[in-house]
PDB file of C-alpha atoms in Angstrom:
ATOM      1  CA  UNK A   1      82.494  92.920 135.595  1.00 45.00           C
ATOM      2  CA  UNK A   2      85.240  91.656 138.067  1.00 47.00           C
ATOM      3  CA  UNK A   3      86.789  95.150 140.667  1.00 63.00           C
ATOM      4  CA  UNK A   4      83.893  97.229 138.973  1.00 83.00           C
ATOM      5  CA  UNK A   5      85.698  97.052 135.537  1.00 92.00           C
ATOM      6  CA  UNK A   6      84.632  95.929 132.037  1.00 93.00           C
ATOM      7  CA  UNK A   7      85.570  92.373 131.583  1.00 90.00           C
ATOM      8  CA  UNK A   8      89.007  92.430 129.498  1.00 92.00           C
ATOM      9  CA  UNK A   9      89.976  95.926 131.294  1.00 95.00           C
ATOM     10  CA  UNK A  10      91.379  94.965 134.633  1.00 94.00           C
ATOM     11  CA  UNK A  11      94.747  95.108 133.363  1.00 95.00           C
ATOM     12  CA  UNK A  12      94.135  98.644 131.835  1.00 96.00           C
ATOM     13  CA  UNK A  13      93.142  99.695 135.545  1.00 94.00           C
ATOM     14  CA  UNK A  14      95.780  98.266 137.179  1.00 94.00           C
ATOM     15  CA  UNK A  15      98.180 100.186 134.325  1.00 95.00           C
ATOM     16  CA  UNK A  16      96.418 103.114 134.797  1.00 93.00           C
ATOM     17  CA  UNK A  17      96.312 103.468 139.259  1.00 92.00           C
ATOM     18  CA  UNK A  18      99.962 102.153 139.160  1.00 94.00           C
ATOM     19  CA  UNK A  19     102.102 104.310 136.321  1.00 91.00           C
ATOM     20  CA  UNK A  20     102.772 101.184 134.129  1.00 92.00           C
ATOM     21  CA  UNK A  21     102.523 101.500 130.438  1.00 95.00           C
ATOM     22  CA  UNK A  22      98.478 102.050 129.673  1.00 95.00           C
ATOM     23  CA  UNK A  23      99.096 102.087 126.533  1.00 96.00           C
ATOM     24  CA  UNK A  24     100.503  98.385 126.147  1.00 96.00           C
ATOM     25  CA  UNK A  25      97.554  97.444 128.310  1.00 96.00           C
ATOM     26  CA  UNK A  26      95.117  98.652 125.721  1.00 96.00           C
ATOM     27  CA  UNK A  27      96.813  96.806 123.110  1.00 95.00           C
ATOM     28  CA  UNK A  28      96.960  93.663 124.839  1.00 96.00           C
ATOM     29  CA  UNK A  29      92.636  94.439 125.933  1.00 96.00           C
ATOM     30  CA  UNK A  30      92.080  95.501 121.934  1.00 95.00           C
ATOM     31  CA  UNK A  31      93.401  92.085 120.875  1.00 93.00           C
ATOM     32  CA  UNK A  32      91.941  89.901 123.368  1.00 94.00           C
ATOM     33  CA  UNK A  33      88.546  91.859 122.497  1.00 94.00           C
ATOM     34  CA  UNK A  34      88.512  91.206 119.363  1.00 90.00           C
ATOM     35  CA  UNK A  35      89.431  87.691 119.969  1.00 87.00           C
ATOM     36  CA  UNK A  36      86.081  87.631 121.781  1.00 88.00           C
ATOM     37  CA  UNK A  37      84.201  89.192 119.226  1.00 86.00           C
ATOM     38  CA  UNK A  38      83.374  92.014 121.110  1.00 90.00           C
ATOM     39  CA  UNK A  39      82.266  95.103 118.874  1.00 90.00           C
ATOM     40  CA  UNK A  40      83.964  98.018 118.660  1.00 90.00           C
ATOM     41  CA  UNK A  41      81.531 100.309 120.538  1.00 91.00           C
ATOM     42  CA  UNK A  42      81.489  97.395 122.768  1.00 92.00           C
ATOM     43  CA  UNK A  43      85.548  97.940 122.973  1.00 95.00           C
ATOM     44  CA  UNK A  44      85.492 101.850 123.224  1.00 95.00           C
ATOM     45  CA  UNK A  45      82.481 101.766 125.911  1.00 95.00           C
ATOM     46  CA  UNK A  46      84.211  99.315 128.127  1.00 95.00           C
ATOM     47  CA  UNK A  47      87.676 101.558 127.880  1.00 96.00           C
ATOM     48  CA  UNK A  48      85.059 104.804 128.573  1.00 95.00           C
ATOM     49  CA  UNK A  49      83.939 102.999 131.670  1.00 95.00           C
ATOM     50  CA  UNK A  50      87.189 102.141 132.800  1.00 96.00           C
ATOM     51  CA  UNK A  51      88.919 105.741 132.504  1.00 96.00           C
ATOM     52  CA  UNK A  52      85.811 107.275 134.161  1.00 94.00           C
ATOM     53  CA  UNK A  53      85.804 105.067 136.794  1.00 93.00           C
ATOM     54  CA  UNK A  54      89.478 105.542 137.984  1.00 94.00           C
ATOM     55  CA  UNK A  55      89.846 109.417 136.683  1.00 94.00           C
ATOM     56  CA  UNK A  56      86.460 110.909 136.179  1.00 94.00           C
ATOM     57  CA  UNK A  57      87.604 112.341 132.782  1.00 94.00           C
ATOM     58  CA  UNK A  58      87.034 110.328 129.082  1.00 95.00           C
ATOM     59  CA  UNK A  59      90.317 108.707 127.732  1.00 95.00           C
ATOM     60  CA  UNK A  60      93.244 110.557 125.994  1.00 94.00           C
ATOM     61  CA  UNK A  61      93.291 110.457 121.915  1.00 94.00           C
ATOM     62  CA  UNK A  62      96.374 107.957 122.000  1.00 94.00           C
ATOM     63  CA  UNK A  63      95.132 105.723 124.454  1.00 95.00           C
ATOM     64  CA  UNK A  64      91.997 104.963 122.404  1.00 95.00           C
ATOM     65  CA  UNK A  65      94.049 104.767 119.201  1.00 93.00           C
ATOM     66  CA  UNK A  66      96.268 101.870 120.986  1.00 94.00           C
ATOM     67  CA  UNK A  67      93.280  99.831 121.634  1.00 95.00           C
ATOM     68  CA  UNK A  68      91.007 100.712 118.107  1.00 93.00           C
ATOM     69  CA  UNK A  69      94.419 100.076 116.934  1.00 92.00           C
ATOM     70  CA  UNK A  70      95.234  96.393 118.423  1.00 92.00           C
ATOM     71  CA  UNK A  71      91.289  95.432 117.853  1.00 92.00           C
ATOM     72  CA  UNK A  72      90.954  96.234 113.847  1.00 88.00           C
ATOM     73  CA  UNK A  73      94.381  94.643 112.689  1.00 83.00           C
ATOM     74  CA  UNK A  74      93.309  91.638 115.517  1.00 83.00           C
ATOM     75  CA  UNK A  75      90.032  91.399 113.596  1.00 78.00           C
ATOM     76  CA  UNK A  76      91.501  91.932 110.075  1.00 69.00           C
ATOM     77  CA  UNK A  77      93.944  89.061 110.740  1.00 67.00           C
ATOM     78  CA  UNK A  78      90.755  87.223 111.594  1.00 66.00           C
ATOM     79  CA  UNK A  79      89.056  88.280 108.706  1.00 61.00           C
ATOM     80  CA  UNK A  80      91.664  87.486 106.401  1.00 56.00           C
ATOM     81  CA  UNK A  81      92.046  83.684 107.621  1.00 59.00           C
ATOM     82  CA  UNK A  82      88.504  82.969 106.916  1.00 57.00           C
ATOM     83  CA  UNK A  83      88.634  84.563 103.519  1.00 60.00           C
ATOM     84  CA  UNK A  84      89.119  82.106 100.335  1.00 75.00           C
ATOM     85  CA  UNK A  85      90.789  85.112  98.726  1.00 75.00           C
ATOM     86  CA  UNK A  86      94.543  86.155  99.807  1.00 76.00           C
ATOM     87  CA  UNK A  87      94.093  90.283  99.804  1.00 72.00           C
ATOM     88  CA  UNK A  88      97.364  91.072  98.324  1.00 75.00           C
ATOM     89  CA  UNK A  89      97.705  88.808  95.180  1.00 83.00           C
ATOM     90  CA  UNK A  90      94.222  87.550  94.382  1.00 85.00           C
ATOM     91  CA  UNK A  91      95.147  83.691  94.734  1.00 90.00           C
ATOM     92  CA  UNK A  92      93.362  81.455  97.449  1.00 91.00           C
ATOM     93  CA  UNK A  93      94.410  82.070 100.905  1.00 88.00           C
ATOM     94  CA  UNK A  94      96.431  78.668 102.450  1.00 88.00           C
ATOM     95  CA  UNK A  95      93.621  78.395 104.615  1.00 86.00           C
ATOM     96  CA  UNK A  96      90.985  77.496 101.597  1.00 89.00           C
ATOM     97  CA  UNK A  97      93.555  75.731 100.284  1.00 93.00           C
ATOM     98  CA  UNK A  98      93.331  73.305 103.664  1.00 92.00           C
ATOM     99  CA  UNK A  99      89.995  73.489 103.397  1.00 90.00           C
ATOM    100  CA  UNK A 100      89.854  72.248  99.966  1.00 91.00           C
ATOM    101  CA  UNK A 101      92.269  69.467 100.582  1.00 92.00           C
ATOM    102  CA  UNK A 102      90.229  68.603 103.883  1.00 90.00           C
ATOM    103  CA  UNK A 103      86.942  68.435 102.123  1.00 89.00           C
ATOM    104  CA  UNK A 104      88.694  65.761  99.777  1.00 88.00           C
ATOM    105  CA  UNK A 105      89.818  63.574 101.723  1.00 87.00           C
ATOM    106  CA  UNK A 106      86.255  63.238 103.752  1.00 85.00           C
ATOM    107  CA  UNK A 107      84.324  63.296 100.859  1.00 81.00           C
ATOM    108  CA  UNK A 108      86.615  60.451  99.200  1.00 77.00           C
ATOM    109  CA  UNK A 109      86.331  58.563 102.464  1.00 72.00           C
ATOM    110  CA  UNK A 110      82.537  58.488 102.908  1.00 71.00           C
ATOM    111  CA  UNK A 111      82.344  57.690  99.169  1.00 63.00           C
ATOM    112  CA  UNK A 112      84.452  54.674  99.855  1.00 54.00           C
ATOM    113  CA  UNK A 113      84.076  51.213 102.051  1.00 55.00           C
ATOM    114  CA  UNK A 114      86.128  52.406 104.765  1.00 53.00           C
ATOM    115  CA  UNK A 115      88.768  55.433 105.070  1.00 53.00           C
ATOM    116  CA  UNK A 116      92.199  53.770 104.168  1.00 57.00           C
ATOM    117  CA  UNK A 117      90.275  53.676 100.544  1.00 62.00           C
ATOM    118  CA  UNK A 118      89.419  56.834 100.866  1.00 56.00           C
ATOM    119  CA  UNK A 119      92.585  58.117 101.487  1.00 68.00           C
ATOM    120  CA  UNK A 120      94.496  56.102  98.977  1.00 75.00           C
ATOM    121  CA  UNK A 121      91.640  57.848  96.303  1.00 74.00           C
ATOM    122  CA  UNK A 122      92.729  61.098  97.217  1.00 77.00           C
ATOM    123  CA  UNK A 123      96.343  60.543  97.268  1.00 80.00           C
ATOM    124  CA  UNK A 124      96.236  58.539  94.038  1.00 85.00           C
ATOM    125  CA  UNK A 125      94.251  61.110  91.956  1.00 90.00           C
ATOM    126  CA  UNK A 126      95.451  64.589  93.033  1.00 93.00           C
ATOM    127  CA  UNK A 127      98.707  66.203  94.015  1.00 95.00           C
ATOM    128  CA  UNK A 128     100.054  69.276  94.880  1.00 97.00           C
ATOM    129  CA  UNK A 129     102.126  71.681  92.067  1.00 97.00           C
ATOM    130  CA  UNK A 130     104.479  73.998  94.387  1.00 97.00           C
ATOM    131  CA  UNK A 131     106.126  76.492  92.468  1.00 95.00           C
ATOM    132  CA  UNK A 132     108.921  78.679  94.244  1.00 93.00           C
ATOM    133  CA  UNK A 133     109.811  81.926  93.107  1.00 88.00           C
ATOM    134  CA  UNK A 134     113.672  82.678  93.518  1.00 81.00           C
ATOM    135  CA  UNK A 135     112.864  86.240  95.701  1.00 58.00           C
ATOM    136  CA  UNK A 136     112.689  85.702  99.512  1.00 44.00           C
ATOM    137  CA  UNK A 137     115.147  82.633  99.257  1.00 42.00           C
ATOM    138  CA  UNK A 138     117.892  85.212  99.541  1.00 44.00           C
ATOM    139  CA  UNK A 139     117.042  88.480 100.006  1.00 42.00           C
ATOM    140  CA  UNK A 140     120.249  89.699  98.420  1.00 43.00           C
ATOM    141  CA  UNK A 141     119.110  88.324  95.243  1.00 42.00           C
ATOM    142  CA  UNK A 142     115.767  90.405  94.854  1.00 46.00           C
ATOM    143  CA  UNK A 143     115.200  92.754  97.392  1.00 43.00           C
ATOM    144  CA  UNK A 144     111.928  94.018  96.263  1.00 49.00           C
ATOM    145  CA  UNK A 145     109.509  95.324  99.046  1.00 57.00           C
ATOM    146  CA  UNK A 146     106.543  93.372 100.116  1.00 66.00           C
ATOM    147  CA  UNK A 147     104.461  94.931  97.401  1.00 72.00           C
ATOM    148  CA  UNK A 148     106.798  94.022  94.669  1.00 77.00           C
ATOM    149  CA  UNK A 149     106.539  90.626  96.332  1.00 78.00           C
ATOM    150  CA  UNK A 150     103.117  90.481  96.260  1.00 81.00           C
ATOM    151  CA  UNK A 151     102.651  91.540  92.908  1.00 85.00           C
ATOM    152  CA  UNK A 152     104.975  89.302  91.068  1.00 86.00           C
ATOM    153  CA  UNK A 153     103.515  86.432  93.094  1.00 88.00           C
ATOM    154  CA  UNK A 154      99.960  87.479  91.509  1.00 89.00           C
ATOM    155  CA  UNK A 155     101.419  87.657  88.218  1.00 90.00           C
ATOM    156  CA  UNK A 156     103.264  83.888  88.883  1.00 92.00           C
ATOM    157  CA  UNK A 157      99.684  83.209  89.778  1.00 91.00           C
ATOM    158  CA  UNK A 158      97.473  84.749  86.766  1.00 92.00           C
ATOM    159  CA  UNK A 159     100.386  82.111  84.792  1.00 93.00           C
ATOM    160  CA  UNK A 160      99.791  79.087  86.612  1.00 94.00           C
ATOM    161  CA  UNK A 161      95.989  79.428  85.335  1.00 92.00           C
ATOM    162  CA  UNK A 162      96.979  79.559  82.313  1.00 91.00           C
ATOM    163  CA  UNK A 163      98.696  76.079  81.918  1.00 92.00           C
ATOM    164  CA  UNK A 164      96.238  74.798  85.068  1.00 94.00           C
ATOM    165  CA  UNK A 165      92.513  76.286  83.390  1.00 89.00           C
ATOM    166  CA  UNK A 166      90.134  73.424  84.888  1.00 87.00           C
ATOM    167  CA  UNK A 167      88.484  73.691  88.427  1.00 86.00           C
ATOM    168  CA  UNK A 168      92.229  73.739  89.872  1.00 93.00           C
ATOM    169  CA  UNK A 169      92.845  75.854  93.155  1.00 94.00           C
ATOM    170  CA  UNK A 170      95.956  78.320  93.032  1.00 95.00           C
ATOM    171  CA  UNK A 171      96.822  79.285  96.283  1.00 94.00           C
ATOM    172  CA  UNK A 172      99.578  81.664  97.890  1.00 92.00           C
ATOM    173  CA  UNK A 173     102.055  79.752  99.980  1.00 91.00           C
ATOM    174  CA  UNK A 174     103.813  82.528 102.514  1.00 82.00           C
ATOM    175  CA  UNK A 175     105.966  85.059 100.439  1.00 80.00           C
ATOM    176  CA  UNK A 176     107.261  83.421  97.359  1.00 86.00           C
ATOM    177  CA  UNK A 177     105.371  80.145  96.550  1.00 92.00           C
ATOM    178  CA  UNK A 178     102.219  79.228  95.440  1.00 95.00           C
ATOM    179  CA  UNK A 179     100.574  75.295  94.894  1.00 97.00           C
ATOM    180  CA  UNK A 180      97.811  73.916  92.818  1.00 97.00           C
ATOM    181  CA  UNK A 181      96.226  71.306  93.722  1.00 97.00           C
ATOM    182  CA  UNK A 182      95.117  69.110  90.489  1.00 96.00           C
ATOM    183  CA  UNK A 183      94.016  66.192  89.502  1.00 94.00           C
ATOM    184  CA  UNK A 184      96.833  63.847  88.828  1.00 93.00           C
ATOM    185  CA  UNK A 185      96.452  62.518  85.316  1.00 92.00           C
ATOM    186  CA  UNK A 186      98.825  61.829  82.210  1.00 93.00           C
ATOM    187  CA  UNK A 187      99.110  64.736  81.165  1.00 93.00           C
ATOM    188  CA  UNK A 188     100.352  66.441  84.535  1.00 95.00           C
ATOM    189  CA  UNK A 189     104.032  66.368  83.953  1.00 95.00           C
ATOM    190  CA  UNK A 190     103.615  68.115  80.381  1.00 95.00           C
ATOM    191  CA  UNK A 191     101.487  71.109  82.547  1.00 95.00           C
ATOM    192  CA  UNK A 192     104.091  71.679  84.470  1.00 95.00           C
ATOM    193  CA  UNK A 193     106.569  71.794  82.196  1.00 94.00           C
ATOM    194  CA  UNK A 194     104.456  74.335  80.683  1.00 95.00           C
ATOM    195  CA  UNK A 195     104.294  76.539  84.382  1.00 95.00           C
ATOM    196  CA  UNK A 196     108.286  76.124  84.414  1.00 93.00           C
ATOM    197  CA  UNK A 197     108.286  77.778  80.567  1.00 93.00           C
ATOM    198  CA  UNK A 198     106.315  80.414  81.478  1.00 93.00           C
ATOM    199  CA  UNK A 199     107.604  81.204  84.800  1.00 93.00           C
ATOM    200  CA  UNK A 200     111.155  81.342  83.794  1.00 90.00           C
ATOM    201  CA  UNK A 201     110.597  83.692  80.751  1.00 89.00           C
ATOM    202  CA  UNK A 202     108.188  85.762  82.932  1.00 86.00           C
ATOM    203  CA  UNK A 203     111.524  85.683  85.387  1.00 82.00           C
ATOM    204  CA  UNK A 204     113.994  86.565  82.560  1.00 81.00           C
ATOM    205  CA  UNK A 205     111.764  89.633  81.170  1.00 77.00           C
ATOM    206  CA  UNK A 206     112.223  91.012  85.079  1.00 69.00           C
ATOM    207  CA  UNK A 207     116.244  89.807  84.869  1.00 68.00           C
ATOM    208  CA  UNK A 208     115.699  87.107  87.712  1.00 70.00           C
ATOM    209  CA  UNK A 209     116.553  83.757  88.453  1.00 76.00           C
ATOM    210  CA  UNK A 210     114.601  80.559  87.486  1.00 80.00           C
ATOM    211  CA  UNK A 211     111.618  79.305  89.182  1.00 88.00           C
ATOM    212  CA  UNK A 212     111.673  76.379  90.654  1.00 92.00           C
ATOM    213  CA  UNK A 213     108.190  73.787  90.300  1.00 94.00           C
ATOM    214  CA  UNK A 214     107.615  70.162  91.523  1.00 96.00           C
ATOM    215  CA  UNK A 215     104.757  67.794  91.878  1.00 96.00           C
ATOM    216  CA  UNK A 216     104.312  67.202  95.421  1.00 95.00           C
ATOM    217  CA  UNK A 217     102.148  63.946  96.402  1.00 94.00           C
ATOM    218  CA  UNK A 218      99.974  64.482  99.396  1.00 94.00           C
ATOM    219  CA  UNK A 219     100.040  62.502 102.305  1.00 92.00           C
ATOM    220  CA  UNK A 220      98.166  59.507 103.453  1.00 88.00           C
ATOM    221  CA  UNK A 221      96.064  61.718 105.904  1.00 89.00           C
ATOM    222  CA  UNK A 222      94.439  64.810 106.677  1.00 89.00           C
ATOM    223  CA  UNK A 223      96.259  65.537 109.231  1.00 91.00           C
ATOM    224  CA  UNK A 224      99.307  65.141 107.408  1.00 93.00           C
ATOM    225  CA  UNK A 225      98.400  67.269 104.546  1.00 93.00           C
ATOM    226  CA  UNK A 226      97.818  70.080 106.960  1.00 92.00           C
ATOM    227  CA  UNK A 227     100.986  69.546 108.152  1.00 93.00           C
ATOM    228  CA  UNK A 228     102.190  69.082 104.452  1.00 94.00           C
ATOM    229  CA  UNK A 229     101.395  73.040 103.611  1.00 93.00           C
ATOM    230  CA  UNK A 230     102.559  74.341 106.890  1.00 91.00           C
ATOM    231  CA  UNK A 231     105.938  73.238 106.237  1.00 92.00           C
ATOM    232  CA  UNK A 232     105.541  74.141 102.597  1.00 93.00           C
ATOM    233  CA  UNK A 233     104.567  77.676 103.474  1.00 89.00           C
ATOM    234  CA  UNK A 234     107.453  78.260 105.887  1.00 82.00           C
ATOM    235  CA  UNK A 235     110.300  76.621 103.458  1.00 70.00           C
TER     236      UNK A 235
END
């Protein structure tokens, strides 16, 4: 403890003995706690030791809301980053996705003589399929909610595994795209033409536009295929 307060709560004092907005403070303490891993009877406790302290009375219903508040969605958002699963749509998050590609390129370059052959085994026998679906490009054209979103990009999803049925990992890409990362082989091109077919007549059935699906090649690094799907995801 630092002033007699919980560690994370000398902002909520100060908020508290000088007017300002308490409940902002407890926002701001919820995330940071949960950043720390603190639990949440470690959270409330600390916030019951801080209101006693400076009032002598336990803390009002919406002050401990802001703060349970702030720490679940902080910890959720954890949660989900670590999961392989995205929530909403059932594909691989894009942080298993980065984990997959990572755990190629390592395992290519201690299987090799030295890492520039490692990396030019990985790059030379996988690439990335990125498929784009036409809603969130223009948000005139389909303005479903997030849900709809979500589901259609599960449904784009439960498609890609049909034409992609090996060991191939089909992950969601922020709003409207999704990759697969497969082996590169002769009969790639023909699997994605495949995707395209049923893509576009899963489109048509729901009167949108076409989807659009490339092969992407991945980079000559790690580093760069991180880079690779965070640029991916945000296009």
């Amino acid at each position: 403890m630092r002033s007699g307060l919980p560690h994370r709560f000398e902002a909520v004092g100060e908020a508290l003995t000088s007017g300002s907005d308490v409940l902002l403070a407890c926002s701001v303490a919820g995330q940071d706690l949960a950043r720390d891993g603190a639990s949440v009877e470690e959270t409330l406790e600390g916030l019951r030791g801080t209101w006693r302290r400076l009032t002598g009375a336990d803390p009002a219903y919406d002050v401990v809301a802001a703060l349970l508040t702030a720490w679940s969605e902080t910890t959720l958002g954890y949660l989900h980053q670590l999961s392989c699963e995205d929530p909403m749509t059932g594909l691989s998050s894009q942080a298993h996705l980065r984990s997959r590609l990572s755990e190629l390129y390592r395992l290519a370059a201690s299987d090799a003589q030295d890492e520039v052959d490692g990396t030019a085994r990985v790059v030379g026998a996988h690439a990335l399929v990125v498929c784009a679906l036409p809603f969130g490009d223009d948000p005139s054209e389909e303005p479903g909610d997030h849900f709809t979103r979500a589901m259609r990009l599960a449904r784009a999803g439960e498609l890609a595994r049909t034409a992609f049925v090996r060991d191939e990992t089909v992950a969601r890409l922020g709003m409207h795209r999704f990759a697969i990362l497969t082996r590169r082989d002769d009969r790639l091109g023909r699997r994605v033409r495949v995707l395209r077919t049923l893509l576009d007549g899963a489109q048509a059935e729901s009167g949108g536009a076409a989807v659009r699906a490339w092969i992407e090649g991945l980079p000559a690094t790690d580093a760069g295929a991180g880079m690779l799907l965070d640029e991916l995801a945000r296009g």
